[in-house]
Short mmCIF file of C-alpha atoms in Angstrom, two decimals:
data_model
loop_
_atom_site.label_atom_id
_atom_site.label_comp_id
_atom_site.label_asym_id
_atom_site.label_seq_id
_atom_site.Cartn_x
_atom_site.Cartn_y
_atom_site.Cartn_z
CA MET A 1 -0.04 -0.18 0.08
CA ALA A 2 1.47 3.41 -0.95
CA LYS A 3 0.83 5.45 1.98
CA GLN A 4 0.88 9.13 2.01
CA ASN A 5 0.88 11.66 4.71
CA VAL A 6 -1.48 14.65 4.98
CA ASP A 7 -1.14 18.11 6.55
CA LEU A 8 -3.95 19.33 8.70
CA ILE A 9 -5.69 21.79 6.59
CA GLY A 10 -6.36 24.91 8.41
CA GLY A 11 -9.95 26.57 8.91
CA ASP A 12 -12.87 26.78 11.29
CA ASN A 13 -15.94 26.45 9.10
CA MET A 14 -18.05 25.10 11.93
CA LEU A 15 -22.05 24.81 12.60
CA ILE A 16 -22.93 26.87 15.75
CA SER A 17 -26.79 26.20 15.52
CA TYR A 18 -29.70 24.81 13.21
CA LYS A 19 -33.35 25.41 13.73
CA TYR A 20 -36.18 23.80 11.51
CA ASN A 21 -39.97 23.15 11.79
CA ASN A 22 -42.74 21.29 9.72
CA PHE A 23 -40.31 18.65 8.13
CA LEU A 24 -41.71 15.23 8.17
CA SER A 25 -42.38 14.22 11.72
CA PHE A 26 -41.21 17.47 13.16
CA ARG A 27 -44.08 19.66 13.32
CA GLN A 28 -42.88 22.25 16.15
CA GLU A 29 -39.47 24.04 15.97
CA ALA A 30 -36.61 21.68 16.63
CA GLU A 31 -33.37 23.45 17.78
CA PHE A 32 -29.76 22.18 17.54
CA THR A 33 -26.52 23.66 18.84
CA MET A 34 -23.14 22.98 18.81
CA LEU A 35 -21.90 25.75 21.25
CA ALA A 36 -19.90 24.64 24.13
CA PRO A 37 -21.41 25.34 27.53
CA SER A 38 -20.65 28.46 29.27
CA SER A 39 -19.96 26.81 32.54
CA LYS A 40 -16.70 25.53 34.07
CA VAL A 41 -17.47 21.93 33.48
CA LYS A 42 -15.89 21.98 30.10
CA SER A 43 -12.80 22.33 31.71
CA ARG A 44 -13.33 18.64 32.47
CA PHE A 45 -13.49 17.95 28.71
CA PRO A 46 -10.74 20.06 26.89
CA ASN A 47 -10.49 17.90 24.00
CA ASN A 48 -14.46 17.93 23.27
CA TYR A 49 -14.51 21.64 21.61
CA VAL A 50 -12.46 24.21 20.12
CA GLU A 51 -11.96 27.91 20.63
CA LEU A 52 -12.27 30.08 17.68
CA GLU A 53 -10.39 33.31 17.24
CA ASN A 54 -13.90 35.05 16.74
CA GLY A 55 -14.94 34.33 20.17
CA TYR A 56 -17.13 31.30 20.01
CA GLN A 57 -16.31 27.85 21.60
CA VAL A 58 -17.97 25.23 19.23
CA LEU A 59 -18.27 21.33 20.01
CA LYS A 60 -16.36 18.68 17.81
CA ASP A 61 -19.11 16.20 18.21
CA ALA A 62 -22.65 15.15 19.09
CA VAL A 63 -24.84 12.11 19.30
CA ILE A 64 -28.63 12.06 18.90
CA VAL A 65 -30.03 9.15 20.57
CA GLY A 66 -33.73 7.83 20.22
CA GLU A 67 -35.78 4.89 19.70
CA ASN A 68 -36.99 3.25 16.11
CA ALA A 69 -39.12 5.54 14.16
CA GLY A 70 -38.60 8.53 16.50
CA GLY A 71 -37.27 10.94 13.91
CA LYS A 72 -33.63 10.44 14.04
CA SER A 73 -33.42 10.09 10.46
CA ASN A 74 -35.74 12.99 9.70
CA PHE A 75 -33.25 15.12 11.59
CA VAL A 76 -30.64 14.26 8.91
CA ARG A 77 -32.95 14.29 6.14
CA SER A 78 -33.96 17.88 7.06
CA LEU A 79 -30.34 19.16 6.71
CA ASN A 80 -29.98 17.31 3.09
CA TYR A 81 -33.17 19.00 2.22
CA PHE A 82 -32.10 22.43 3.32
CA LYS A 83 -28.91 21.95 1.56
CA ASN A 84 -30.70 21.13 -1.59
CA PHE A 85 -32.19 24.59 -1.97
CA PHE A 86 -28.46 25.68 -2.42
CA VAL A 87 -27.47 22.73 -4.67
CA ASP A 88 -30.81 22.89 -7.01
CA SER A 89 -31.22 26.31 -6.80
CA ASP A 90 -33.93 26.89 -9.54
CA SER A 91 -36.78 27.13 -7.30
CA ALA A 92 -37.47 27.17 -3.56
CA ASN A 93 -40.89 25.92 -2.62
CA VAL A 94 -42.39 22.96 -0.24
CA SER A 95 -43.79 19.89 -1.84
CA LYS A 96 -46.60 18.13 0.01
CA ASN A 97 -44.56 15.04 0.92
CA THR A 98 -42.10 16.99 3.21
CA ILE A 99 -44.41 18.70 5.36
CA ASN A 100 -45.68 17.20 8.83
CA ASN A 101 -48.92 15.13 8.32
CA ASN A 102 -50.80 16.79 10.92
CA ASN A 103 -50.39 19.98 8.88
CA ILE A 104 -52.08 18.40 5.72
CA ASN A 105 -55.87 19.28 5.48
CA GLY A 106 -57.34 17.70 2.44
CA LYS A 107 -55.86 17.71 -1.01
CA CYS A 108 -55.83 21.49 -1.74
CA PRO A 109 -52.53 22.98 -0.65
CA LEU A 110 -53.98 26.46 0.14
CA LYS A 111 -55.96 24.61 2.97
CA SER A 112 -52.94 23.19 4.50
CA ASP A 113 -49.96 24.57 6.46
CA PHE A 114 -46.88 24.21 4.26
CA ASP A 115 -44.85 27.27 5.96
CA GLN A 116 -41.41 25.50 6.64
CA ILE A 117 -38.83 27.81 8.43
CA PHE A 118 -35.13 27.16 8.64
CA GLU A 119 -32.38 28.80 10.58
CA MET A 120 -28.50 28.21 10.63
CA GLU A 121 -25.81 29.85 12.24
CA LEU A 122 -22.02 29.18 10.73
CA THR A 123 -18.68 30.21 11.02
CA ASN A 124 -16.20 30.56 7.97
CA LYS A 125 -12.65 30.06 7.83
CA GLY A 126 -11.69 33.42 8.09
CA GLY A 127 -13.69 33.71 11.50
CA ARG A 128 -16.70 35.50 9.82
CA ILE A 129 -20.22 34.53 11.32
CA PHE A 130 -23.48 34.03 9.20
CA ARG A 131 -26.67 33.80 10.36
CA TYR A 132 -29.31 32.75 7.75
CA LEU A 133 -33.10 32.31 7.66
CA LEU A 134 -35.07 30.87 5.10
CA HIS A 135 -39.15 30.72 5.01
CA VAL A 136 -40.83 28.93 2.51
CA ASP A 137 -44.17 27.74 1.40
CA TYR A 138 -46.11 25.91 -1.48
CA MET A 139 -45.80 28.98 -3.65
CA GLY A 140 -42.08 29.66 -2.89
CA ILE A 141 -40.06 32.15 -0.54
CA VAL A 142 -42.11 34.07 2.31
CA GLU A 143 -38.77 35.58 3.70
CA GLU A 144 -35.06 35.16 3.05
CA LYS A 145 -32.45 36.79 5.27
CA LEU A 146 -28.60 36.74 5.43
CA GLU A 147 -26.60 38.31 8.09
CA ALA A 148 -22.84 38.46 8.79
CA LYS A 149 -20.27 39.58 11.62
CA GLU A 150 -16.79 39.35 12.45
CA LYS A 151 -16.75 38.48 16.34
CA LYS A 152 -19.22 37.12 18.79
CA THR A 153 -19.31 40.22 20.49
CA VAL A 154 -20.68 42.52 17.95
CA SER A 155 -23.93 42.62 16.18
CA TYR A 156 -25.11 41.05 13.00
CA LYS A 157 -25.10 43.25 9.79
CA PRO A 158 -27.63 42.53 7.13
CA VAL A 159 -26.20 41.35 3.91
CA LEU A 160 -29.56 40.41 2.31
CA HIS A 161 -33.12 40.75 3.54
CA VAL A 162 -36.29 39.56 1.21
CA LYS A 163 -39.90 39.27 2.32
CA ARG A 164 -43.08 38.78 0.53
CA SER A 165 -45.02 41.72 0.61
CA GLU A 166 -48.06 40.67 -1.51
CA ASN A 167 -49.28 37.21 -2.01
CA ASN A 168 -53.01 37.63 -3.73
CA TYR A 169 -53.71 34.24 -4.80
CA GLU A 170 -57.02 32.90 -6.09
CA CYS A 171 -57.69 29.14 -7.11
CA GLU A 172 -59.19 28.62 -10.91
CA SER A 173 -60.94 25.65 -9.71
CA ASP A 174 -64.19 25.40 -7.53
CA ARG A 175 -63.23 21.72 -6.40
CA ASP A 176 -61.91 21.07 -3.14
CA ASN A 177 -60.39 17.70 -4.12
CA CYS A 178 -57.88 18.71 -6.52
CA LYS A 179 -54.45 17.17 -6.93
CA LEU A 180 -51.19 18.90 -6.50
CA ASP A 181 -50.46 18.53 -9.92
CA GLU A 182 -54.04 19.94 -10.82
CA CYS A 183 -53.55 23.13 -8.83
CA LYS A 184 -54.19 26.22 -10.93
CA LEU A 185 -53.83 29.55 -9.33
CA ARG A 186 -53.59 33.02 -10.49
CA GLY A 187 -52.65 36.15 -8.77
CA VAL A 188 -49.53 38.28 -7.94
CA MET A 189 -46.67 37.91 -5.69
CA SER A 190 -44.38 40.80 -4.84
CA TYR A 191 -41.41 41.03 -2.66
CA GLN A 192 -39.96 43.72 -0.62
CA LEU A 193 -35.94 43.69 -1.27
CA THR A 194 -33.32 45.41 1.29
CA ILE A 195 -29.96 44.67 0.23
CA PRO A 196 -27.39 47.31 1.65
CA GLY A 197 -25.07 48.93 -0.74
CA ILE A 198 -26.52 47.27 -4.14
CA SER A 199 -26.91 49.78 -7.20
CA ASP A 200 -30.27 50.44 -8.52
CA GLU A 201 -29.34 48.55 -11.67
CA ILE A 202 -28.46 45.07 -9.74
CA LYS A 203 -31.95 45.71 -7.53
CA LYS A 204 -33.73 45.91 -10.90
CA MET A 205 -32.08 42.77 -12.20
CA LEU A 206 -33.12 40.72 -8.98
CA GLU A 207 -36.61 42.31 -9.02
CA GLU A 208 -37.06 41.25 -12.52
CA THR A 209 -36.03 37.56 -11.70
CA ILE A 210 -39.59 37.25 -9.78
CA GLU A 211 -42.00 35.72 -11.97
CA ASP A 212 -45.89 36.07 -11.32
CA ILE A 213 -46.43 32.40 -10.12
CA ASN A 214 -43.70 30.02 -10.55
CA PRO A 215 -41.29 29.34 -7.53
CA ILE A 216 -38.42 31.38 -7.64
CA GLY A 217 -34.76 30.42 -6.54
CA LEU A 218 -32.94 31.68 -3.54
CA PHE A 219 -32.00 35.25 -3.94
CA THR A 220 -28.67 34.42 -1.80
CA THR A 221 -27.72 32.55 -4.67
CA LYS A 222 -28.53 35.26 -7.26
CA MET A 223 -26.51 37.42 -5.03
CA ALA A 224 -23.55 35.00 -5.29
CA LEU A 225 -23.86 34.89 -9.23
CA LEU A 226 -23.65 38.95 -9.07
CA GLY A 227 -20.31 38.48 -7.27
CA ASN A 228 -21.27 39.46 -3.72
CA LYS A 229 -18.51 37.74 -1.61
CA LEU A 230 -20.42 37.29 1.53
CA ALA A 231 -23.26 35.37 -0.14
CA ILE A 232 -20.40 33.32 -2.08
CA GLU A 233 -19.02 32.52 1.09
CA PHE A 234 -21.99 31.41 3.08
CA ILE A 235 -23.00 29.21 0.16
CA GLY A 236 -19.68 27.62 -0.07
CA ILE A 237 -19.78 26.41 3.48
CA VAL A 238 -23.26 24.92 2.74
CA LYS A 239 -22.64 23.32 -0.22
CA ASN A 240 -19.18 21.90 0.17
CA ASP A 241 -18.52 21.52 4.26
CA ILE A 242 -21.99 20.51 5.40
CA CYS A 243 -22.22 16.56 4.66
CA PRO A 244 -25.42 14.95 5.94
CA GLU A 245 -25.20 11.20 5.22
CA SER A 246 -28.70 9.58 5.24
CA VAL A 247 -28.77 6.23 3.47
CA PRO A 248 -31.46 3.32 3.60
CA LEU A 249 -29.00 0.75 2.65
CA ASN A 250 -25.42 -0.23 3.53
CA TYR A 251 -23.30 2.77 3.22
CA ASP A 252 -20.29 0.70 1.57
CA PHE A 253 -23.00 -0.30 -1.25
CA VAL A 254 -23.84 3.01 -1.66
CA LEU A 255 -20.33 4.48 -2.29
CA SER A 256 -19.55 1.60 -4.61
CA VAL A 257 -22.31 2.57 -6.99
CA GLN A 258 -21.88 6.11 -6.73
CA LYS A 259 -20.96 7.66 -10.24
CA ASP A 260 -18.92 10.43 -9.16
CA ASN A 261 -15.95 8.92 -6.62
CA SER A 262 -13.72 11.82 -6.77
CA ASP A 263 -15.13 12.87 -3.29
CA TYR A 264 -13.40 10.30 -1.71
CA LYS A 265 -11.05 7.99 -4.02
CA GLU A 266 -7.77 9.72 -3.16
CA ILE A 267 -8.56 9.52 0.50
CA LEU A 268 -8.56 5.76 0.59
CA TYR A 269 -4.74 5.78 -0.30
CA LYS A 270 -3.95 8.23 2.82
CA ASN A 271 -1.94 6.83 5.80
CA GLU A 272 -4.42 8.79 7.85
CA PHE A 273 -7.44 6.83 6.39
CA PHE A 274 -5.57 3.63 7.18
CA GLU A 275 -5.23 4.48 10.75
CA ILE A 276 -8.76 5.11 11.29
CA PHE A 277 -10.08 2.26 9.54
CA LYS A 278 -7.78 -0.17 11.29
CA MET A 279 -9.93 0.44 14.53
CA VAL A 280 -12.27 -1.81 13.34
CA ASP A 281 -10.01 -4.77 13.88
CA TYR A 282 -6.30 -4.03 15.30
CA SER A 283 -4.97 -7.16 13.75
CA ILE A 284 -5.24 -5.32 10.21
CA SER A 285 -1.61 -4.54 9.19
CA ASP A 286 -2.12 -3.06 5.66
CA ILE A 287 -4.64 -2.73 3.13
CA LYS A 288 -4.09 -2.77 -0.79
CA ILE A 289 -6.47 -0.29 -2.63
CA ASP A 290 -8.41 -1.79 -5.96
CA ASP A 291 -8.52 1.62 -8.02
CA GLU A 292 -11.58 0.24 -9.86
CA LYS A 293 -13.76 -1.44 -7.30
CA PRO A 294 -12.15 -0.61 -3.98
CA PHE A 295 -15.36 -1.67 -1.80
CA MET A 296 -15.20 -5.16 -3.35
CA GLU A 297 -11.73 -5.84 -4.32
CA THR A 298 -9.50 -4.23 -1.85
CA LEU A 299 -7.22 -6.43 -0.11
CA ILE A 300 -7.20 -6.45 3.68
CA TYR A 301 -4.16 -7.96 5.25
CA ARG A 302 -4.22 -9.32 9.03
CA LYS A 303 -1.08 -10.29 11.15
CA LYS A 304 -1.64 -13.32 13.44
CA LYS A 305 0.12 -13.33 16.83
CA ASN A 306 2.96 -15.63 15.63
CA GLY A 307 3.68 -12.94 13.18
CA ASP A 308 2.10 -14.60 9.89
CA THR A 309 -0.18 -12.44 7.76
CA PHE A 310 -3.19 -13.37 5.34
CA SER A 311 -5.26 -11.39 3.00
CA ARG A 312 -8.98 -11.22 1.94
CA LYS A 313 -10.91 -9.15 -0.40
CA ILE A 314 -12.92 -6.65 1.32
CA GLY A 315 -16.15 -8.05 -0.39
CA ALA A 316 -15.61 -11.42 1.35
CA ASP A 317 -15.04 -9.60 5.05
CA SER A 318 -17.82 -9.02 7.59
CA SER A 319 -20.70 -6.40 6.89
CA GLY A 320 -19.17 -4.52 9.81
CA VAL A 321 -15.84 -4.34 8.24
CA ARG A 322 -17.09 -3.38 4.75
CA GLU A 323 -19.36 -0.68 6.15
CA PHE A 324 -16.81 1.09 8.26
CA PHE A 325 -14.44 0.93 5.52
CA ALA A 326 -16.83 3.13 4.07
CA TRP A 327 -17.60 5.31 7.04
CA ALA A 328 -13.79 5.66 7.72
CA ILE A 329 -14.08 8.15 4.78
CA GLN A 330 -16.49 10.57 6.58
CA ILE A 331 -14.40 10.40 9.79
CA TYR A 332 -11.48 11.43 7.86
CA LYS A 333 -13.21 14.42 6.28
CA VAL A 334 -14.02 15.42 9.74
CA ILE A 335 -10.39 15.29 11.09
CA TYR A 336 -8.38 16.09 7.86
CA GLU A 337 -10.57 18.29 5.95
CA ASN A 338 -12.63 19.98 8.71
CA LYS A 339 -16.07 19.05 7.38
CA ILE A 340 -19.33 18.98 9.21
CA VAL A 341 -20.39 15.29 9.00
CA ILE A 342 -23.80 14.34 10.02
CA ALA A 343 -24.09 10.53 10.14
CA ASP A 344 -27.30 8.67 10.57
CA GLU A 345 -26.97 5.81 12.51
CA MET A 346 -23.29 4.90 11.46
CA ASP A 347 -22.76 2.57 14.19
CA ARG A 348 -25.85 0.26 13.47
CA VAL A 349 -23.16 -2.23 12.63
CA LEU A 350 -20.71 -1.08 15.17
CA ASN A 351 -20.16 -2.55 18.77
CA PRO A 352 -20.23 0.06 21.56
CA ILE A 353 -16.50 -0.46 22.09
CA LEU A 354 -15.53 0.42 18.10
CA SER A 355 -18.14 3.42 18.79
CA ASP A 356 -16.34 4.87 21.70
CA ARG A 357 -13.04 4.25 20.17
CA VAL A 358 -14.24 6.33 17.07
CA ILE A 359 -15.41 9.22 19.45
CA THR A 360 -12.37 9.36 21.42
CA PHE A 361 -10.00 9.36 18.03
CA VAL A 362 -12.40 12.41 16.89
CA ASN A 363 -12.00 14.17 20.11
CA SER A 364 -7.95 13.49 20.66
CA LYS A 365 -7.20 15.00 17.24
CA LYS A 366 -6.55 18.69 16.68
CA HIS A 367 -9.05 19.78 13.67
CA PHE A 368 -11.97 21.96 13.14
CA GLY A 369 -14.47 19.42 11.67
CA GLN A 370 -17.60 18.37 13.27
CA PHE A 371 -19.04 14.80 13.60
CA ILE A 372 -22.77 14.75 14.59
CA PHE A 373 -24.47 11.26 14.55
CA THR A 374 -27.73 9.53 15.37
CA SER A 375 -27.73 6.08 17.42
CA HIS A 376 -29.81 3.48 18.90
CA ASN A 377 -26.87 2.79 21.40
CA ILE A 378 -27.90 3.97 24.88
CA LEU A 379 -24.36 3.44 25.86
CA HIS A 380 -23.51 6.66 24.48
CA LEU A 381 -25.27 8.38 27.40
CA ASP A 382 -22.02 8.59 29.14
CA LEU A 383 -21.05 11.78 31.03
CA LYS A 384 -17.52 10.53 31.24
CA ASN A 385 -17.00 11.19 27.60
CA TYR A 386 -19.40 14.03 26.80
CA MET A 387 -20.57 17.14 28.16
CA LYS A 388 -24.48 17.32 28.53
CA GLU A 389 -24.43 19.76 25.67
CA GLN A 390 -23.29 16.96 23.24
CA ILE A 391 -25.88 14.53 24.01
CA TYR A 392 -29.39 15.14 22.47
CA PHE A 393 -32.65 13.08 22.08
CA VAL A 394 -35.50 12.71 19.56
CA SER A 395 -38.84 11.50 21.04
CA LYS A 396 -42.22 10.83 19.24
CA ASP A 397 -45.55 11.41 20.93
CA VAL A 398 -47.33 8.18 20.43
CA GLU A 399 -50.75 10.10 19.88
CA THR A 400 -49.66 12.95 17.33
CA LEU A 401 -46.82 10.86 15.92
CA GLU A 402 -44.98 14.10 16.06
CA SER A 403 -41.17 14.10 16.94
CA GLU A 404 -39.43 16.41 19.56
CA LEU A 405 -35.54 17.11 19.88
CA TYR A 406 -34.07 18.25 22.99
CA SER A 407 -30.57 18.35 24.74
CA LEU A 408 -29.79 16.42 27.88
CA ALA A 409 -28.67 19.91 29.22
CA ASP A 410 -32.34 20.63 29.39
CA PHE A 411 -32.28 18.44 32.50
CA PRO A 412 -30.54 20.50 35.29
CA GLU A 413 -31.46 17.67 37.71
CA VAL A 414 -28.99 15.25 36.06
CA ARG A 415 -25.76 15.84 37.40
CA TYR A 416 -22.19 14.69 35.98
CA GLU A 417 -21.87 12.49 39.14
CA THR A 418 -24.63 10.50 37.97
CA THR A 419 -22.95 7.56 35.76
CA LYS A 420 -25.95 5.51 34.49
CA ILE A 421 -27.68 8.06 32.38
CA TYR A 422 -28.98 5.49 30.18
CA GLU A 423 -31.08 4.11 33.27
CA PHE A 424 -32.64 7.41 33.37
CA TYR A 425 -33.52 7.25 29.78
CA MET A 426 -34.88 3.76 29.90
CA LYS A 427 -37.21 4.62 32.81
CA GLY A 428 -38.67 7.48 30.66
CA ILE A 429 -37.38 10.31 33.26
CA LEU A 430 -35.32 12.01 29.99
CA GLY A 431 -38.14 11.47 27.53
CA GLY A 432 -39.94 9.08 25.29
CA THR A 433 -38.37 5.60 24.75
CA ALA A 434 -39.82 2.84 23.06
CA SER A 435 -41.45 1.33 26.14
CA GLU A 436 -44.09 4.12 25.93
#
């Protein structure tokens, strides 16, 4: 195996906070933050957070625990959904299959609550902090706002604020049971644009992009195309550094059939990748990457206690080894490329020891990446490895089937001296469990 070393990429593109509502099982606002606590307790966990030059102290990792079908995957999907507004920027409107079922009232979209609100706070490599709000409905953008500042202690300054000022729509049909693709609306939709420092010419160009009835793309994207530096920076973080990974199938299979493999191909040859991968089995002494079929034909070499070695193709190895081979790419991205990886049930094939090994490894390295993952593993409810702010729960109400996201930090009665947090959770003291 030709092993290459990699230099730590400097930077501090990190997620500070994220909010959303009316997405799949989440009806009410769900709030998630990666801010380290202001209390002295963080001195017990010096490797679990980084201190940025702009004044923020941000967590390196967090775990979201919940029962089956509780809504953990929907949290990850919401980030994918939010990111897609920037990737596929032709339009920004809400489809019926993404809103909470309790907000659907019949087939007519005008009689249902399609409003979705997303808020995100990020910091970029230069230390600049962004705050972004996107409010969309069935017709398109209701409100979009981008703000920026240079330090934690100063106020945000507006970059862009767009708000719908008129929305006079009428349905051409008298029926109440129209299908969504039969919906025929007529009317006028207008916006109020507030963009500090923009010329009248550019403002006019933006206003001309607003059509009467077709959903319009993000104004932040339009500003980036016009050369606005702050819009370009913010979109760059969302598109390139936020990596939600939610896969219904084995992750190694998903990557193996992926047409564009440039995102991970070079990583497989890095010595740092091998150091991560061998955590799955310390008898692994080397790997020989197959460039054509890395997830099937790569050779894994193991060393016995007597010093003898043998090899096996990864396609013939255990499912846990194959799956972790793929997930090790994402862990590499966190540590050596400073990506914000949100992994859905990464440890579904990993034993608790390996899961703890991975988290310890992420925290022990100096980097500006973040690793957020969902899990069924209640052994992650451990205040010896995590601060309370790093542990989140997702619970689903058995009557409304609505999900709720909350932090262990919301329970002041839970003290760090309490070592068996998982017992509190299983008894229902910390919210919903499968026993409800």
